[in-house]
Amino acid sequence: MRDLTDAFLELVRRAATDLPPDVEQALREAREQEEPGSAARSALDTILENVRLARENSTPICQDTGTPLFYVHHPEGWSTRALREQIRAAVAEATRRTYLRPNAVDSITGKNTGDNLGDEAFPTIHFEEVEGDELIVDLMLKGGGCENVGAQASLPDTRLGAGRDLEGVRKVVLEAVFKAQGKGCAPGVLGVAVGGDRGSSFLGSKEVLLRPLQDSNPNPALDELEQRLTQQANQLGIGPMGFGGKTTVLGTKIKGMHRLPASYFVSISYMCWAYRRRRMVVRGDEIAYS
Amino acid sequence: MHKLTIPLSDEVVRELKVGDAVALSGTIVTGRDAAHKWMIETFIKKTREPRGDDLQVYQTLKPLLQGGAIYHCGPVVAGLDTGEYRFVAAGPTTSIREEPYQGDVMRHFKLKAVIGKGGMGAKTLAACQEVPAVYLHAIGGAATLIARSVQRVVGVYKMDFGVPEAMWVIEVQDFPAVVTMDSHGGSLHAEVEAASRAALEALLAS
């Protein structure tokens, strides 16, 4: 098996320094929505200028380069052990080159490892064997500010009048956006999983964030809820950075999961405006990034 | 745009109002979760004995913090192997985690400005009125842009906290921020939260 360490390093560099075009587009549209001269518009101007500078200089968009979350889809015959070693080597090198901040802190001793290599879940690497002959690796960098404002609800919730249906989902998601205020670096993107157990539900709420920002949900009921939630979250008026304004979220992505009859979890992962995700596809000798 | 230079006088601080854009210059100190816990336990509540270089660091930082600014930031720093440090990315981190500590730290050191993102609560707002001081909101995530306002890394203390948590002493020129909590009891965060709460209640009822 070939050594892809350098290719993974390039994937990390792109993810940390080059904001995906769909996110930048959404930020530009948000800027046009905000009143000229408002703090909201000025915040978005600063954000867009920062995106440009980071890309130009190959420096991190945000200093919190987050938890590196790798999603590896590999054909039959690839060694996941070798891939893990190469990914870990690339992450350590990316830290030396200041594409990443050393972020892995031992929770018991308080020591930072200095190279972003922690236990088996840091960096997080998901493996999935797939058909075909392409190795596809998605990388998402999710910072702590937005991770901290994520939420999980167990329905029904009498306080909110939220039952076990999509109307109940709507209520708990809106409350989570309200509680986040500007602390998750609004305008954010909402990843929502309905169902699962507590663990799979949170994983699902992150995976759904890999969808392109401007796509639509193939399930008409979820598509309608995604649009409604985006629109209603923006009616909260929290605005960019919590300064007040029209854009509180850039989009909402929802997925349904199977659950136990007894459980009905709704998990919300809040992704900050610095929605860093990049893909690498290896086909024979070719390596393509998007 | 208000051009501010550290140290800040009470008069300058009192002129600042919620919504004012500022460009801050001078020497500031970074400090976040580990630093605030350390300052409170070792020097303010004194529930922990000073050890190692604690007292020396305290004596060095005290005059910088008096009339100065603390920045909630965990930077990406180049030159860790050579000691020729350079800030590569240096946006603000979420300030609310320091809410239990901040007011006491402000009073103890006579801090005139706290820089971060996301705003802070009632305890910090009360300290802003007493000291007096302001909360300056930097743009979260704008790390490359903000790093350009860092002219020089003067020194670093408590490196045993790790690079993001260490206390970095930096010289900044025209650091961009917005006053979102002032010394007159004004808080943009309290205003936005109240308005959004009313909007949420209407949406939940619909």
Short mmCIF file of C-alpha atoms in Angstrom, two decimals:
data_model
loop_
_atom_site.label_atom_id
_atom_site.label_comp_id
_atom_site.label_asym_id
_atom_site.label_seq_id
_atom_site.Cartn_x
_atom_site.Cartn_y
_atom_site.Cartn_z
CA MET A 1 0.00 0.00 0.00
CA ARG A 2 1.32 3.45 -0.90
CA ASP A 3 2.22 6.05 1.68
CA LEU A 4 -0.36 8.84 1.64
CA THR A 5 1.07 10.87 4.53
CA ASP A 6 1.92 13.87 2.31
CA ALA A 7 -1.51 13.71 0.69
CA PHE A 8 -3.17 13.77 4.11
CA LEU A 9 -0.96 16.70 5.10
CA GLU A 10 -2.20 18.62 2.06
CA LEU A 11 -5.79 17.73 3.00
CA VAL A 12 -5.24 19.17 6.48
CA ARG A 13 -3.61 22.32 5.06
CA ARG A 14 -6.55 22.92 2.74
CA ALA A 15 -9.14 22.27 5.43
CA ALA A 16 -7.50 24.61 7.94
CA THR A 17 -6.67 27.49 5.60
CA ASP A 18 -9.06 27.44 2.63
CA LEU A 19 -12.77 27.84 3.41
CA PRO A 20 -14.98 25.78 1.03
CA PRO A 21 -16.67 27.84 -1.75
CA ASP A 22 -20.23 26.91 -0.72
CA VAL A 23 -19.65 28.37 2.77
CA GLU A 24 -17.97 31.51 1.46
CA GLN A 25 -20.85 32.00 -0.97
CA ALA A 26 -23.37 31.76 1.88
CA LEU A 27 -21.36 34.30 3.92
CA ARG A 28 -21.31 36.71 0.96
CA GLU A 29 -25.08 36.39 0.57
CA ALA A 30 -25.49 36.97 4.32
CA ARG A 31 -23.42 40.15 4.10
CA GLU A 32 -25.76 41.56 1.44
CA GLN A 33 -28.74 40.91 3.74
CA GLU A 34 -27.37 42.97 6.63
CA GLU A 35 -27.90 46.73 6.92
CA PRO A 36 -25.04 48.88 5.61
CA GLY A 37 -23.13 50.35 8.55
CA SER A 38 -24.42 47.73 11.01
CA ALA A 39 -22.16 45.78 13.37
CA ALA A 40 -23.49 42.61 11.72
CA ARG A 41 -22.34 43.68 8.29
CA SER A 42 -19.01 44.88 9.57
CA ALA A 43 -18.46 41.49 11.29
CA LEU A 44 -19.16 39.69 8.00
CA ASP A 45 -16.79 42.04 6.15
CA THR A 46 -14.06 41.16 8.65
CA ILE A 47 -14.86 37.45 8.30
CA LEU A 48 -14.66 37.58 4.49
CA GLU A 49 -11.41 39.53 4.57
CA ASN A 50 -9.99 36.97 7.00
CA VAL A 51 -11.05 34.11 4.70
CA ARG A 52 -9.18 35.79 1.83
CA LEU A 53 -6.02 36.38 3.88
CA ALA A 54 -5.96 32.85 5.29
CA ARG A 55 -6.24 31.35 1.81
CA GLU A 56 -3.56 33.70 0.42
CA ASN A 57 -1.09 33.04 3.25
CA SER A 58 -1.89 29.38 3.96
CA THR A 59 -2.52 30.23 7.60
CA PRO A 60 -5.37 28.96 9.77
CA ILE A 61 -8.75 30.65 9.18
CA CYS A 62 -9.40 30.27 12.92
CA GLN A 63 -6.80 29.66 15.62
CA ASP A 64 -9.03 26.96 17.07
CA THR A 65 -8.29 24.37 14.43
CA GLY A 66 -10.61 22.10 16.33
CA THR A 67 -10.98 18.36 16.57
CA PRO A 68 -9.81 16.80 13.30
CA LEU A 69 -12.64 14.48 12.20
CA PHE A 70 -11.65 12.15 9.37
CA TYR A 71 -14.20 10.09 7.45
CA VAL A 72 -12.38 7.46 5.41
CA HIS A 73 -14.26 5.50 2.75
CA HIS A 74 -11.95 2.83 1.41
CA PRO A 75 -12.27 0.02 -1.14
CA GLU A 76 -11.67 -3.57 -0.11
CA GLY A 77 -8.04 -4.42 0.61
CA TRP A 78 -6.83 -1.17 2.23
CA SER A 79 -5.19 -1.46 5.61
CA THR A 80 -7.06 0.78 8.04
CA ARG A 81 -4.17 0.38 10.48
CA ALA A 82 -1.70 1.82 7.96
CA LEU A 83 -4.14 4.61 7.02
CA ARG A 84 -4.52 5.52 10.69
CA GLU A 85 -0.74 5.72 11.14
CA GLN A 86 -0.37 7.92 8.06
CA ILE A 87 -3.20 10.22 9.13
CA ARG A 88 -1.67 10.58 12.60
CA ALA A 89 1.77 11.32 11.11
CA ALA A 90 0.20 13.96 8.83
CA VAL A 91 -1.65 15.59 11.74
CA ALA A 92 1.57 15.84 13.79
CA GLU A 93 3.44 17.34 10.82
CA ALA A 94 0.58 19.79 10.14
CA THR A 95 0.90 20.92 13.77
CA ARG A 96 4.66 21.48 13.35
CA ARG A 97 3.91 23.58 10.26
CA THR A 98 1.30 25.63 12.19
CA TYR A 99 -1.62 24.59 10.00
CA LEU A 100 -3.02 23.20 13.24
CA ARG A 101 -2.81 24.39 16.83
CA PRO A 102 -1.77 21.76 19.38
CA ASN A 103 -5.22 20.90 20.70
CA ALA A 104 -5.04 17.47 22.37
CA VAL A 105 -5.24 17.96 26.15
CA ASP A 106 -5.17 15.01 28.57
CA SER A 107 -8.32 15.59 30.62
CA ILE A 108 -6.91 13.92 33.72
CA THR A 109 -3.46 15.54 33.91
CA GLY A 110 -4.21 18.74 31.97
CA LYS A 111 -1.15 18.19 29.77
CA ASN A 112 -1.27 19.20 26.12
CA THR A 113 0.51 16.58 23.99
CA GLY A 114 1.84 19.35 21.73
CA ASP A 115 1.31 17.45 18.47
CA ASN A 116 -2.46 16.91 18.29
CA LEU A 117 -2.02 13.18 18.89
CA GLY A 118 -4.12 12.03 21.81
CA ASP A 119 -5.96 8.80 22.46
CA GLU A 120 -7.54 6.71 19.68
CA ALA A 121 -10.34 9.28 19.33
CA PHE A 122 -7.99 12.24 18.83
CA PRO A 123 -7.83 12.76 15.91
CA THR A 124 -11.16 11.05 15.29
CA ILE A 125 -11.02 8.66 12.33
CA HIS A 126 -14.09 6.83 11.02
CA PHE A 127 -13.50 3.97 8.57
CA GLU A 128 -16.07 2.55 6.19
CA GLU A 129 -15.43 -0.03 3.45
CA VAL A 130 -17.16 0.88 0.20
CA GLU A 131 -17.63 -0.51 -3.32
CA GLY A 132 -15.49 0.74 -6.21
CA ASP A 133 -11.80 1.58 -6.41
CA GLU A 134 -11.64 5.12 -5.01
CA LEU A 135 -10.39 6.07 -1.57
CA ILE A 136 -12.47 9.04 -0.41
CA VAL A 137 -11.45 10.96 2.69
CA ASP A 138 -13.47 13.81 4.15
CA LEU A 139 -11.94 15.97 6.85
CA MET A 140 -13.90 18.31 9.06
CA LEU A 141 -12.26 20.61 11.63
CA LYS A 142 -14.69 21.50 14.38
CA GLY A 143 -13.68 24.11 16.92
CA GLY A 144 -14.49 24.06 20.62
CA GLY A 145 -16.61 27.21 20.78
CA CYS A 146 -19.25 25.77 18.50
CA GLU A 147 -18.89 22.24 19.89
CA ASN A 148 -19.66 23.61 23.36
CA VAL A 149 -23.04 24.99 22.25
CA GLY A 150 -24.20 21.68 20.77
CA ALA A 151 -27.20 20.13 22.52
CA GLN A 152 -29.15 16.92 22.92
CA ALA A 153 -32.81 16.76 23.84
CA SER A 154 -34.87 13.78 24.93
CA LEU A 155 -38.48 14.08 23.80
CA PRO A 156 -41.12 14.65 25.01
CA ASP A 157 -40.16 17.90 26.73
CA THR A 158 -43.10 19.33 28.64
CA ARG A 159 -41.34 22.61 29.38
CA LEU A 160 -41.15 23.42 25.67
CA GLY A 161 -44.35 21.60 24.74
CA ALA A 162 -42.23 19.46 22.41
CA GLY A 163 -43.66 16.06 21.51
CA ARG A 164 -42.20 13.13 19.60
CA ASP A 165 -42.66 14.53 16.12
CA LEU A 166 -41.06 17.02 13.73
CA GLU A 167 -42.90 19.87 15.43
CA GLY A 168 -41.17 18.84 18.67
CA VAL A 169 -37.85 18.70 16.83
CA ARG A 170 -38.43 22.25 15.57
CA LYS A 171 -38.94 23.54 19.11
CA VAL A 172 -35.83 21.98 20.64
CA VAL A 173 -33.63 23.08 17.75
CA LEU A 174 -34.83 26.68 18.02
CA GLU A 175 -34.18 26.64 21.75
CA ALA A 176 -30.63 25.36 21.14
CA VAL A 177 -29.99 28.24 18.70
CA PHE A 178 -31.33 30.70 21.26
CA LYS A 179 -29.10 29.29 23.99
CA ALA A 180 -26.06 29.41 21.74
CA GLN A 181 -26.56 33.17 21.10
CA GLY A 182 -23.34 34.34 19.40
CA LYS A 183 -21.10 31.97 21.40
CA GLY A 184 -20.76 29.36 18.68
CA CYS A 185 -19.47 31.99 16.24
CA ALA A 186 -22.69 32.75 14.41
CA PRO A 187 -23.75 32.61 11.65
CA GLY A 188 -23.53 28.87 12.08
CA VAL A 189 -24.85 25.77 10.35
CA LEU A 190 -27.09 23.32 12.21
CA GLY A 191 -26.51 19.57 11.95
CA VAL A 192 -29.49 17.74 13.42
CA ALA A 193 -29.99 14.02 14.00
CA VAL A 194 -33.42 12.75 14.99
CA GLY A 195 -33.28 9.36 16.72
CA GLY A 196 -30.41 6.96 17.41
CA ASP A 197 -29.03 6.39 20.89
CA ARG A 198 -27.20 9.25 22.60
CA GLY A 199 -23.87 8.34 21.00
CA SER A 200 -24.96 7.50 17.45
CA SER A 201 -27.26 10.52 17.47
CA PHE A 202 -24.40 12.97 18.09
CA LEU A 203 -22.26 11.21 15.46
CA GLY A 204 -25.15 11.51 12.99
CA SER A 205 -25.53 15.21 13.74
CA LYS A 206 -21.91 15.76 12.67
CA GLU A 207 -21.96 13.49 9.62
CA VAL A 208 -24.94 15.34 8.19
CA LEU A 209 -22.75 18.48 8.11
CA LEU A 210 -20.73 16.90 5.29
CA ARG A 211 -23.60 17.70 2.90
CA PRO A 212 -23.08 20.66 0.53
CA LEU A 213 -24.58 23.78 2.09
CA GLN A 214 -26.89 24.64 -0.81
CA ASP A 215 -28.31 21.11 -1.44
CA SER A 216 -31.81 20.01 -0.53
CA ASN A 217 -32.91 17.06 1.56
CA PRO A 218 -34.32 14.19 -0.56
CA ASN A 219 -37.01 13.65 2.09
CA PRO A 220 -39.67 16.36 1.44
CA ALA A 221 -40.77 16.58 5.08
CA LEU A 222 -37.18 17.04 6.28
CA ASP A 223 -36.45 19.45 3.43
CA GLU A 224 -39.37 21.60 4.52
CA LEU A 225 -38.23 21.48 8.15
CA GLU A 226 -34.66 22.42 7.19
CA GLN A 227 -35.90 25.52 5.37
CA ARG A 228 -38.34 26.42 8.10
CA LEU A 229 -35.71 26.08 10.83
CA THR A 230 -33.20 28.23 8.95
CA GLN A 231 -35.82 30.90 8.41
CA GLN A 232 -37.11 30.82 11.99
CA ALA A 233 -33.63 30.70 13.55
CA ASN A 234 -32.91 33.89 11.61
CA GLN A 235 -36.06 35.48 13.04
CA LEU A 236 -34.41 35.23 16.48
CA GLY A 237 -32.30 38.25 15.48
CA ILE A 238 -29.12 37.03 17.18
CA GLY A 239 -27.07 37.87 14.10
CA PRO A 240 -23.38 37.45 13.22
CA MET A 241 -21.27 37.14 16.41
CA GLY A 242 -24.44 37.74 18.42
CA PHE A 243 -24.31 41.45 17.50
CA GLY A 244 -27.96 41.35 16.39
CA GLY A 245 -28.93 41.04 12.74
CA LYS A 246 -30.69 39.00 10.11
CA THR A 247 -28.29 36.09 9.76
CA THR A 248 -28.04 33.75 12.73
CA VAL A 249 -27.67 30.51 10.77
CA LEU A 250 -26.57 29.85 7.19
CA GLY A 251 -28.39 26.56 6.86
CA THR A 252 -29.84 23.46 8.53
CA LYS A 253 -29.17 19.80 7.73
CA ILE A 254 -31.32 17.06 9.26
CA LYS A 255 -31.13 13.30 9.21
CA GLY A 256 -33.50 10.69 10.61
CA MET A 257 -32.10 7.65 12.42
CA HIS A 258 -33.66 4.56 13.93
CA ARG A 259 -34.30 4.61 17.64
CA LEU A 260 -35.59 2.40 20.42
CA PRO A 261 -39.33 2.61 21.02
CA ALA A 262 -38.52 4.12 24.44
CA SER A 263 -36.13 6.84 23.21
CA TYR A 264 -36.48 9.92 21.04
CA PHE A 265 -33.27 11.94 20.98
CA VAL A 266 -32.69 15.10 19.00
CA SER A 267 -29.00 15.97 18.69
CA ILE A 268 -27.82 19.32 17.47
CA SER A 269 -24.27 19.96 16.33
CA TYR A 270 -23.62 23.64 15.79
CA MET A 271 -20.96 24.38 13.20
CA CYS A 272 -19.43 27.86 13.35
CA TRP A 273 -19.18 30.09 10.26
CA ALA A 274 -15.61 28.76 9.84
CA TYR A 275 -17.12 25.56 8.48
CA ARG A 276 -13.91 23.81 7.52
CA ARG A 277 -14.32 20.63 5.54
CA ARG A 278 -12.40 19.30 2.57
CA ARG A 279 -12.36 16.08 0.55
CA MET A 280 -9.56 14.06 -0.97
CA VAL A 281 -10.14 11.35 -3.60
CA VAL A 282 -7.43 8.84 -4.48
CA ARG A 283 -7.94 7.02 -7.78
CA GLY A 284 -4.91 4.96 -8.85
CA ASP A 285 -2.01 7.43 -8.94
CA GLU A 286 -4.29 10.45 -9.08
CA ILE A 287 -5.10 12.49 -6.00
CA ALA A 288 -7.80 15.14 -6.28
CA TYR A 289 -8.96 17.63 -3.64
CA SER A 290 -12.27 19.42 -3.41
CA MET B 1 -13.36 54.58 15.29
CA HIS B 2 -11.77 55.11 18.72
CA LYS B 3 -7.99 54.75 18.77
CA LEU B 4 -7.03 53.39 22.16
CA THR B 5 -3.56 53.06 23.65
CA ILE B 6 -2.65 51.02 26.72
CA PRO B 7 -2.54 51.90 29.60
CA LEU B 8 -6.15 53.10 29.49
CA SER B 9 -7.27 55.89 31.82
CA ASP B 10 -10.61 55.91 33.62
CA GLU B 11 -11.66 58.90 31.50
CA VAL B 12 -11.00 57.10 28.21
CA VAL B 13 -12.83 54.00 29.44
CA ARG B 14 -15.87 56.01 30.55
CA GLU B 15 -16.16 57.66 27.14
CA LEU B 16 -16.63 54.27 25.49
CA LYS B 17 -20.19 53.11 24.80
CA VAL B 18 -21.73 49.88 23.53
CA GLY B 19 -21.43 49.79 19.74
CA ASP B 20 -18.20 51.81 19.49
CA ALA B 21 -15.59 50.38 17.14
CA VAL B 22 -12.07 50.54 18.56
CA ALA B 23 -8.49 50.02 17.38
CA LEU B 24 -6.34 49.06 20.34
CA SER B 25 -2.56 49.49 20.52
CA GLY B 26 0.00 48.61 23.17
CA THR B 27 1.07 45.63 25.23
CA ILE B 28 -1.62 43.09 26.15
CA VAL B 29 -1.58 39.66 27.80
CA THR B 30 -3.44 36.52 26.69
CA GLY B 31 -5.15 34.46 29.34
CA ARG B 32 -7.93 31.91 29.17
CA ASP B 33 -9.26 28.99 31.20
CA ALA B 34 -6.10 27.70 32.91
CA ALA B 35 -4.70 31.21 33.47
CA HIS B 36 -7.89 32.53 35.09
CA LYS B 37 -8.18 29.51 37.38
CA TRP B 38 -4.49 29.91 38.32
CA MET B 39 -4.79 33.66 39.04
CA ILE B 40 -7.88 33.22 41.20
CA GLU B 41 -6.64 30.24 43.21
CA THR B 42 -3.07 31.41 43.73
CA PHE B 43 -3.29 35.18 44.15
CA ILE B 44 -6.89 36.26 44.69
CA LYS B 45 -8.66 33.57 46.75
CA LYS B 46 -5.30 32.09 47.81
CA THR B 47 -6.64 28.56 48.11
CA ARG B 48 -3.43 27.23 46.58
CA GLU B 49 0.17 27.96 47.61
CA PRO B 50 2.34 29.68 44.99
CA ARG B 51 4.91 27.24 43.62
CA GLY B 52 7.60 27.15 40.95
CA ASP B 53 7.80 30.46 39.12
CA ASP B 54 4.30 31.56 40.21
CA LEU B 55 5.35 34.63 42.24
CA GLN B 56 7.88 35.76 39.67
CA VAL B 57 5.29 35.55 36.86
CA TYR B 58 2.79 37.42 39.02
CA GLN B 59 5.26 40.27 39.67
CA THR B 60 6.07 40.49 35.95
CA LEU B 61 2.49 40.48 34.73
CA LYS B 62 0.97 42.72 37.42
CA PRO B 63 2.23 46.05 36.01
CA LEU B 64 1.23 44.97 32.49
CA LEU B 65 -2.30 44.11 33.57
CA GLN B 66 -2.79 47.30 35.63
CA GLY B 67 -4.63 49.67 33.29
CA GLY B 68 -4.17 47.07 30.60
CA ALA B 69 -6.08 44.38 28.76
CA ILE B 70 -6.39 40.62 28.96
CA TYR B 71 -7.19 38.76 25.77
CA HIS B 72 -9.12 35.48 25.76
CA CYS B 73 -7.07 33.82 23.06
CA GLY B 74 -5.28 30.54 22.39
CA PRO B 75 -3.02 31.39 19.47
CA VAL B 76 -1.30 29.33 16.81
CA VAL B 77 2.37 30.26 17.28
CA ALA B 78 5.35 29.68 14.98
CA GLY B 79 8.94 29.44 16.23
CA LEU B 80 8.24 27.12 19.16
CA ASP B 81 11.50 25.26 18.52
CA THR B 82 13.70 28.39 18.20
CA GLY B 83 11.98 30.70 20.71
CA GLU B 84 11.61 33.32 17.98
CA TYR B 85 7.88 33.38 18.43
CA ARG B 86 5.45 34.72 15.86
CA PHE B 87 1.64 34.72 16.04
CA VAL B 88 0.20 32.95 13.00
CA ALA B 89 -3.47 32.86 13.99
CA ALA B 90 -4.89 34.63 17.01
CA GLY B 91 -8.64 35.11 17.14
CA PRO B 92 -10.65 35.29 20.38
CA THR B 93 -12.03 32.31 22.30
CA THR B 94 -15.46 32.17 23.97
CA SER B 95 -15.34 34.45 27.02
CA ILE B 96 -18.28 33.17 29.04
CA ARG B 97 -16.17 30.34 30.48
CA GLU B 98 -14.27 32.98 32.47
CA GLU B 99 -17.46 34.48 33.94
CA PRO B 100 -16.92 32.90 37.39
CA TYR B 101 -13.42 34.47 37.61
CA GLN B 102 -13.32 37.59 35.45
CA GLY B 103 -14.82 40.21 37.74
CA ASP B 104 -12.44 39.38 40.59
CA VAL B 105 -9.44 39.32 38.24
CA MET B 106 -10.45 42.74 36.87
CA ARG B 107 -10.71 44.25 40.36
CA HIS B 108 -7.48 42.69 41.59
CA PHE B 109 -5.32 43.86 38.69
CA LYS B 110 -7.29 47.02 37.79
CA LEU B 111 -7.82 45.63 34.31
CA LYS B 112 -9.39 48.19 31.99
CA ALA B 113 -10.32 45.92 29.12
CA VAL B 114 -11.26 42.31 28.57
CA ILE B 115 -11.08 41.15 24.96
CA GLY B 116 -12.86 38.04 23.76
CA LYS B 117 -15.94 36.86 21.95
CA GLY B 118 -19.52 35.94 22.75
CA GLY B 119 -19.86 38.41 25.62
CA MET B 120 -20.00 37.91 29.38
CA GLY B 121 -22.60 38.00 32.14
CA ALA B 122 -23.82 40.08 35.05
CA LYS B 123 -20.77 39.59 37.32
CA THR B 124 -18.38 40.90 34.68
CA LEU B 125 -20.74 43.73 33.77
CA ALA B 126 -20.78 44.81 37.43
CA ALA B 127 -16.97 44.80 37.49
CA CYS B 128 -16.93 46.90 34.29
CA GLN B 129 -18.93 49.55 36.17
CA GLU B 130 -16.77 49.42 39.30
CA VAL B 131 -13.23 49.32 37.93
CA PRO B 132 -14.20 50.95 35.37
CA ALA B 133 -13.56 48.77 32.35
CA VAL B 134 -14.97 47.63 29.02
CA TYR B 135 -15.51 44.32 27.25
CA LEU B 136 -14.15 44.43 23.73
CA HIS B 137 -15.60 41.93 21.27
CA ALA B 138 -13.19 40.73 18.60
CA ILE B 139 -14.48 38.85 15.56
CA GLY B 140 -14.51 35.15 16.35
CA GLY B 141 -12.65 33.06 13.83
CA ALA B 142 -10.91 36.04 12.20
CA ALA B 143 -7.60 34.60 13.32
CA THR B 144 -5.30 35.34 10.42
CA LEU B 145 -6.53 38.93 10.18
CA ILE B 146 -6.15 39.59 13.91
CA ALA B 147 -2.67 38.00 13.97
CA ARG B 148 -1.56 40.76 11.59
CA SER B 149 -2.18 43.33 14.30
CA VAL B 150 0.29 41.51 16.56
CA GLN B 151 3.57 43.33 15.99
CA ARG B 152 5.76 41.38 18.38
CA VAL B 153 5.70 38.61 20.94
CA VAL B 154 7.37 40.12 24.00
CA GLY B 155 7.39 36.98 26.11
CA VAL B 156 5.50 33.93 27.27
CA TYR B 157 4.70 32.66 30.77
CA LYS B 158 3.15 29.49 32.16
CA MET B 159 4.09 27.49 29.07
CA ASP B 160 3.35 24.39 31.17
CA PHE B 161 -0.36 25.18 30.53
CA GLY B 162 0.30 24.35 26.83
CA VAL B 163 0.56 26.74 23.87
CA PRO B 164 -3.15 27.72 23.70
CA GLU B 165 -3.43 28.25 27.48
CA ALA B 166 -0.06 29.93 28.14
CA MET B 167 0.06 33.66 28.95
CA TRP B 168 1.53 35.42 25.95
CA VAL B 169 2.64 39.04 26.25
CA ILE B 170 2.19 40.71 22.89
CA GLU B 171 2.44 44.15 21.36
CA VAL B 172 -0.53 44.97 19.17
CA GLN B 173 -1.14 47.79 16.73
CA ASP B 174 -4.73 48.75 15.84
CA PHE B 175 -6.26 45.55 17.13
CA PRO B 176 -9.87 45.68 15.80
CA ALA B 177 -12.79 45.18 18.22
CA VAL B 178 -16.22 46.50 19.17
CA VAL B 179 -17.33 47.61 22.65
CA THR B 180 -20.22 45.30 23.57
CA MET B 181 -20.19 45.88 27.36
CA ASP B 182 -19.42 49.32 28.76
CA SER B 183 -18.72 50.92 32.14
CA HIS B 184 -22.25 52.38 32.32
CA GLY B 185 -24.05 49.06 32.62
CA GLY B 186 -24.71 48.71 28.90
CA SER B 187 -24.48 45.25 27.37
CA LEU B 188 -25.27 44.44 23.76
CA HIS B 189 -25.39 40.75 24.78
CA ALA B 190 -28.11 41.34 27.36
CA GLU B 191 -30.11 43.35 24.78
CA VAL B 192 -29.81 40.73 22.04
CA GLU B 193 -30.62 37.92 24.45
CA ALA B 194 -33.78 39.66 25.71
CA ALA B 195 -34.99 40.41 22.17
CA SER B 196 -34.25 36.89 20.96
CA ARG B 197 -36.01 35.38 23.98
CA ALA B 198 -39.18 37.23 23.04
CA ALA B 199 -38.82 36.05 19.43
CA LEU B 200 -38.25 32.46 20.59
CA GLU B 201 -41.37 32.48 22.75
CA ALA B 202 -43.45 33.67 19.79
CA LEU B 203 -41.99 30.95 17.56
CA LEU B 204 -42.59 28.23 20.15
CA ALA B 205 -46.21 29.30 20.49
CA SER B 206 -46.80 29.36 16.73
#
